[in-house]
Coordinates of C-alpha atoms in Angstrom, one line a residue:
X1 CA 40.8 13.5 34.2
X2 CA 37.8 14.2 35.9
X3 CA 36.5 15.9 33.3
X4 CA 37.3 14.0 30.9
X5 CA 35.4 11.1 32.6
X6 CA 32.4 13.7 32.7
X7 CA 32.7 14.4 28.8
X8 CA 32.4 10.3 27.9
X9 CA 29.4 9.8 30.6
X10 CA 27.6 12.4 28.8
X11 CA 28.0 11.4 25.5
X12 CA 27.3 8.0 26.5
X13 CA 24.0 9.4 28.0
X14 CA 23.1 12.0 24.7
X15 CA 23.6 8.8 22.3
X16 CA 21.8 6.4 24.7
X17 CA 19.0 8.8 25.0
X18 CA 19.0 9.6 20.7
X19 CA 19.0 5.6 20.5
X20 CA 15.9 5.3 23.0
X21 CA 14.4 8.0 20.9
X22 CA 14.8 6.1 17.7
X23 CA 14.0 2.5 18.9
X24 CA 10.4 3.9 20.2
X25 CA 9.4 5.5 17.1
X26 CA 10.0 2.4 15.2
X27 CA 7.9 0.3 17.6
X28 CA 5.3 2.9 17.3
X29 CA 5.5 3.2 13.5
X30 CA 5.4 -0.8 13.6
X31 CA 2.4 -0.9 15.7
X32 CA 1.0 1.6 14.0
X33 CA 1.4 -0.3 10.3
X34 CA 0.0 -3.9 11.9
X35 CA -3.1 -1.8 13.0
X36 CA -3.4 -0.3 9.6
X37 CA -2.8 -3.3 7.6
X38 CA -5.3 -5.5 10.1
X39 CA -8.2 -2.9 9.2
X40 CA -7.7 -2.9 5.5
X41 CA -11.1 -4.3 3.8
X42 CA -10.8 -4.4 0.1
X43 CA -14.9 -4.1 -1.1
X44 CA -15.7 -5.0 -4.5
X45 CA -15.8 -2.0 -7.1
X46 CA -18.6 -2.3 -9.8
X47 CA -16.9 -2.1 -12.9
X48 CA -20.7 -0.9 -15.0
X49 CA -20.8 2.2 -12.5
X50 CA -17.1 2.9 -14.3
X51 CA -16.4 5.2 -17.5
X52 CA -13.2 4.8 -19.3
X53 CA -10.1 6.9 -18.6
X54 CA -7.3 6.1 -16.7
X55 CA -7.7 7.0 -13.0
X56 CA -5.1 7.2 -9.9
X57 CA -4.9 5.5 -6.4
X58 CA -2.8 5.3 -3.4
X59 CA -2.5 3.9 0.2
X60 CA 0.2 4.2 2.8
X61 CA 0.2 1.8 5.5
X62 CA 3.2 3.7 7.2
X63 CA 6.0 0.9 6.3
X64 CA 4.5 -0.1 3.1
X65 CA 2.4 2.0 0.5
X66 CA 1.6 2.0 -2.9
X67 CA 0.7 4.4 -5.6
X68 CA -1.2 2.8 -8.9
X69 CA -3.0 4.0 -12.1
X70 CA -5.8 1.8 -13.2
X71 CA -7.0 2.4 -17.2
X72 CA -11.0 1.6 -17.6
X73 CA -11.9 0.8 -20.9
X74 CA -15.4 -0.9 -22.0
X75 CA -16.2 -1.1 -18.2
X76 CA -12.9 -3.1 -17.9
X77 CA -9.9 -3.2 -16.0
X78 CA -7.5 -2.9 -19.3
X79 CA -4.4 -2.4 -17.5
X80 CA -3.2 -1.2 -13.9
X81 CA -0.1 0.1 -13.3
X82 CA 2.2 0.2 -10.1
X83 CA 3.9 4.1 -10.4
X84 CA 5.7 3.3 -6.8
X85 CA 5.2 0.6 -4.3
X86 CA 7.0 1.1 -1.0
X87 CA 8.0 -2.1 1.0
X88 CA 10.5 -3.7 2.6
X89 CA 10.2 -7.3 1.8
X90 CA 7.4 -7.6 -0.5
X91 CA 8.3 -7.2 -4.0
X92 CA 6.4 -10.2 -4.8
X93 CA 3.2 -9.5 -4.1
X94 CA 3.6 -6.8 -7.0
X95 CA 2.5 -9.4 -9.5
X96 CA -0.8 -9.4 -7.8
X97 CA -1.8 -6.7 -10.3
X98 CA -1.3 -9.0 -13.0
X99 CA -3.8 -11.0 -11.6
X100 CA -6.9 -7.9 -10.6
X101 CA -7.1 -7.5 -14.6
X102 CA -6.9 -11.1 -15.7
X103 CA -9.6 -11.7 -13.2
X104 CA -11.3 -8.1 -13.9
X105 CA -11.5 -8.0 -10.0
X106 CA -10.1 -7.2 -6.6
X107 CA -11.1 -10.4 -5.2
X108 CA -7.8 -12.1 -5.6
X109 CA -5.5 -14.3 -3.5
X110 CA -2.9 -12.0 -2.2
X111 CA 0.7 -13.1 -2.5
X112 CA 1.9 -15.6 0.1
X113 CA 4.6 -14.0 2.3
X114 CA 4.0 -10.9 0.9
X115 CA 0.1 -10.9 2.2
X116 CA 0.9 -6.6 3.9
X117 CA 2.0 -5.6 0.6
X118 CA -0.7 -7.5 -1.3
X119 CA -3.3 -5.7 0.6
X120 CA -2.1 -2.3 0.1
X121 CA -1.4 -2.6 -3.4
X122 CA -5.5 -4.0 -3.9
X123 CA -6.4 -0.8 -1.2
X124 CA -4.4 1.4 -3.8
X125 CA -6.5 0.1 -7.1
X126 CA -10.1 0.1 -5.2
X127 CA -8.8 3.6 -4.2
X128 CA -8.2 4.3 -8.0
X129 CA -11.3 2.8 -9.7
X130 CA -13.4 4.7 -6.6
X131 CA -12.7 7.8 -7.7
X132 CA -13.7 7.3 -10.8
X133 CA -17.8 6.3 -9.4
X134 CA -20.1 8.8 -10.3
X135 CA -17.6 10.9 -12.9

């Protein structure tokens, strides 16, 4: 019995502890993301400075990244394309590429209640039509 009694304390204690485990990476991981998110600054790209071609981008904020292909042609956004866009909750804000080529800019309203997602989609096409500068 004794041992028994032993066997269920420790297992309680070994599934505790993996749970403990667990629980703080995800309120590291979610501090982390906040912090990431908070710092993204989305600068304007100047679309002259731009040859044609279709050129990729990414950004991962931890909990939420994105992975887009933006097509330059006549030193204009023709079309960008979301290839992934990891997220939780904001789905929505993946119409906000929609709006960067109707607008021919990054200076957009991001999606309300998708505002994390938003941001790292724009971070992902500025990310995209940078590397492009000076090819």
């Amino acid at each position: 019995m004794k041992r028994k009694k032993k066997m269920i304390i420790w297992t309680i204690g070994l599934l505790g502890s993996i749970g403990l485990i667990f629980g703080l990476n995800y309120l590291y991981r979610t501090y982390r993301y906040k912090q990431i998110v908070a710092d993204i600054v989305i600068e304007p790209v100047d679309l002259a400075r731009i040859s044609d071609g279709v050129y990729s981008g990414e950004f991962d904020a931890l909990l939420v990244g994105s992975k887009t292909k933006v097509t330059v042609k006549d030193n204009q956004i023709a079309a960008v394309d979301l290839i992934e866009h990891k997220t939780e909750l904001g789905e929505k804000a993946e119409k906000i590429v929609d709006d960067v080529v109707k607008q021919q800019s990054l200076e957009v309203d991001v999606v309300s209640g998708a505002t994390n997602s938003s941001k790292v989609i724009l971070k992902s096409i500025e990310n995209a039509l940078n590397s492009a500068v000076g090819k």
